[in-house]
Short mmCIF file of C-alpha atoms in Angstrom, two decimals:
data_model
loop_
_atom_site.label_atom_id
_atom_site.label_comp_id
_atom_site.label_asym_id
_atom_site.label_seq_id
_atom_site.Cartn_x
_atom_site.Cartn_y
_atom_site.Cartn_z
CA LEU H 682 -40.92 -83.71 57.35
CA ASP H 683 -40.65 -85.41 53.97
CA LYS H 684 -44.35 -86.34 54.04
CA ALA H 685 -45.32 -82.78 54.95
CA LEU H 686 -43.24 -81.46 52.07
CA GLU H 687 -44.88 -83.95 49.69
CA LYS H 688 -48.32 -82.81 50.81
CA PHE H 689 -47.73 -79.04 51.07
CA GLY H 690 -44.75 -78.44 48.79
CA TYR H 691 -41.96 -75.91 49.11
CA GLU H 692 -43.41 -72.51 49.80
CA GLY H 693 -43.71 -70.08 52.66
CA TRP H 694 -41.28 -69.67 55.52
CA ILE H 695 -39.94 -71.96 58.25
CA VAL H 696 -40.06 -70.10 61.59
CA LEU H 697 -38.18 -71.56 64.56
CA LEU H 698 -38.90 -70.83 68.21
CA ASP H 699 -38.01 -72.84 71.30
CA ALA H 700 -40.61 -73.51 73.98
CA ASP H 701 -38.93 -71.09 76.39
CA GLU H 702 -38.80 -68.20 73.91
CA ILE H 703 -41.12 -65.37 72.88
CA TYR H 704 -41.00 -63.18 69.77
CA VAL H 705 -40.99 -59.47 70.64
CA ASP H 706 -42.60 -58.64 67.27
CA SER H 707 -44.99 -60.63 65.11
CA PRO H 708 -43.14 -63.14 62.89
CA ARG H 709 -45.58 -62.24 60.08
CA ASP H 710 -44.57 -58.57 60.31
CA ILE H 711 -40.88 -59.51 60.24
CA ILE H 712 -41.34 -61.76 57.19
CA ASN H 713 -43.48 -59.18 55.37
CA LYS H 714 -40.72 -56.60 55.82
CA TYR H 715 -37.98 -58.77 54.28
CA ASP H 716 -39.77 -61.34 52.08
CA CYS H 717 -38.87 -59.69 48.76
CA PHE H 718 -35.21 -59.25 49.66
CA PHE H 719 -33.86 -62.17 51.69
CA ASP H 720 -34.32 -65.93 52.13
CA CYS H 721 -32.92 -66.23 55.63
CA LEU H 722 -33.22 -63.96 58.69
CA THR H 723 -31.26 -63.72 61.91
CA LEU H 724 -32.73 -62.25 65.10
CA ASP H 725 -31.08 -61.32 68.41
CA ASN H 726 -31.73 -63.90 71.12
CA MET H 727 -31.85 -62.09 74.47
CA LEU H 728 -31.24 -64.37 77.45
CA PHE H 729 -33.35 -63.46 80.49
CA PHE H 730 -32.22 -64.87 83.83
CA ILE H 731 -32.84 -64.86 87.57
CA HIS H 732 -30.35 -62.41 89.06
CA LYS H 733 -28.66 -63.16 92.37
CA GLU H 734 -30.50 -60.14 93.82
CA GLN H 735 -33.76 -62.03 93.22
CA GLU H 736 -32.74 -65.14 95.17
CA PRO H 737 -34.22 -67.01 96.80
CA PHE H 738 -36.50 -66.88 93.77
CA LYS H 739 -40.06 -68.16 94.08
CA PHE H 740 -42.05 -68.37 90.89
CA ASP H 741 -45.60 -66.99 91.12
CA PRO H 742 -47.87 -68.93 88.69
CA LYS H 743 -50.38 -66.05 88.76
CA LYS H 744 -47.88 -63.71 87.08
CA SER H 745 -46.28 -63.97 83.65
CA VAL H 746 -42.66 -64.98 83.31
CA GLN H 747 -41.94 -61.56 81.76
CA GLU H 748 -43.17 -59.80 84.93
CA GLN H 749 -40.95 -61.91 87.19
CA ILE H 750 -37.74 -62.32 85.22
CA TYR H 751 -36.53 -59.01 83.87
CA TRP H 752 -32.72 -59.20 83.91
CA HIS H 753 -31.19 -60.03 80.53
CA ALA H 754 -27.73 -60.51 79.08
CA GLY H 755 -28.05 -57.88 76.37
CA PRO H 756 -27.75 -57.08 73.61
CA GLY H 757 -28.26 -60.75 72.76
CA TRP H 758 -26.58 -63.06 70.28
CA PRO H 759 -27.59 -63.53 66.64
CA GLU H 760 -29.43 -66.72 65.71
CA THR H 761 -31.00 -67.76 62.43
CA ARG H 762 -34.69 -68.29 63.14
CA MET H 763 -36.53 -67.69 59.85
CA PHE H 764 -35.86 -68.97 56.36
CA LYS H 765 -37.77 -69.64 53.18
CA ASN H 766 -38.86 -73.22 52.64
CA ARG H 767 -36.64 -74.09 49.64
CA LYS H 768 -35.82 -77.51 48.29
CA GLU H 769 -32.06 -76.79 48.26
CA TYR H 770 -31.97 -75.98 51.99
CA TYR H 771 -31.42 -78.94 54.29
CA TYR H 772 -29.99 -79.94 57.66
CA ASP H 773 -26.94 -82.11 58.06
CA ILE H 774 -27.50 -84.89 60.61
CA ASN H 775 -24.27 -83.77 62.38
CA GLN H 776 -25.32 -80.14 62.50
CA ASN H 777 -25.25 -79.80 66.28
CA ARG H 778 -26.85 -76.69 67.87
CA GLN H 779 -26.90 -74.77 64.60
CA VAL H 780 -30.30 -73.73 63.30
CA GLN H 781 -29.26 -72.26 59.95
CA PRO H 782 -29.81 -74.86 57.22
CA GLN H 783 -27.12 -75.80 54.71
CA ASN H 784 -26.85 -73.98 51.35
CA VAL H 785 -28.19 -70.62 52.56
CA ARG H 786 -26.20 -67.99 50.68
CA ILE H 787 -27.48 -64.74 52.20
CA ASN H 788 -28.52 -64.54 55.83
CA TYR H 789 -29.71 -61.05 56.79
CA LYS H 790 -29.12 -59.85 60.37
CA THR H 791 -32.25 -58.01 61.48
CA THR H 792 -32.72 -55.81 64.55
CA PHE H 793 -35.67 -57.90 65.74
CA LYS H 794 -35.46 -59.69 69.10
CA ILE H 795 -36.43 -62.96 70.72
CA LYS H 796 -36.83 -63.12 74.51
CA HIS H 797 -35.34 -66.34 75.88
CA TYR H 798 -36.53 -67.45 79.35
CA PRO H 799 -34.65 -70.59 80.38
CA PHE H 800 -35.20 -69.46 83.96
CA ARG H 801 -32.97 -71.36 86.31
CA ASP H 802 -31.62 -70.60 89.73
CA SER H 803 -27.85 -70.23 90.21
CA VAL H 804 -27.35 -73.94 91.03
CA GLN H 805 -29.20 -74.97 87.85
CA GLN H 806 -27.22 -72.42 85.81
CA ALA H 807 -23.91 -73.76 87.12
CA LYS H 808 -24.91 -77.37 86.30
CA LYS H 809 -25.97 -76.32 82.80
CA ALA H 810 -22.70 -74.45 82.30
CA GLN H 811 -20.70 -77.53 83.40
CA ALA H 812 -22.65 -79.73 80.99
CA ARG H 813 -22.01 -77.27 78.18
CA ALA H 814 -18.32 -77.07 79.10
CA SER H 815 -18.10 -80.85 78.80
CA SER H 816 -19.79 -80.66 75.41
CA ASP H 817 -17.43 -77.84 74.38
CA ALA H 818 -14.45 -80.05 75.18
CA LYS H 819 -15.83 -82.44 72.56
CA GLY H 820 -16.12 -79.60 70.02
CA GLY H 821 -19.87 -79.07 70.35
CA PHE H 822 -20.33 -75.70 72.05
CA GLU H 823 -18.81 -72.26 72.47
CA LEU H 824 -18.24 -71.85 76.20
CA GLY H 825 -17.63 -68.09 76.16
CA GLY H 826 -21.26 -67.20 76.89
CA TYR H 827 -21.25 -69.25 80.10
CA LYS H 828 -17.82 -68.32 81.45
CA HIS H 829 -19.25 -65.81 83.98
CA ILE H 830 -21.48 -68.53 85.46
CA LEU H 831 -18.63 -71.03 85.82
CA GLU H 832 -16.59 -68.36 87.59
CA GLY H 833 -19.40 -67.79 90.11
CA GLY H 834 -20.80 -64.51 88.82
CA TYR H 835 -23.94 -63.56 86.91
#
């Protein structure tokens, strides 16, 4: 990152997206709307999942994920996903599972959405929830969002 910053400098925006996520709207359109007003933007992350009514689930590679997985835990949770590339913004090495950089003073909560498709069957979801619960016990994760899975529901 340091070499990239040396070469390209501090300008533009940093836009974060995980491999299992899709922007609902164009990131350029979102940035253009708020560029003059804010340095950091939060979007709603909507978790899409395989509902128990869909099991046994069989993924069809000829169809898009969006066509096959349509249940979501709305309205979503806010996550910082866009911020201006400024020299004073940085990440702390111990900043676990938090995407907002340090020193951001104003983080604007937009109404824009991200679709999150970590599609897993119920067994995979339960294992993931247990792993997160273990991490939470160490102070690394908020378990509340997975409580329904640990209790056997969806």
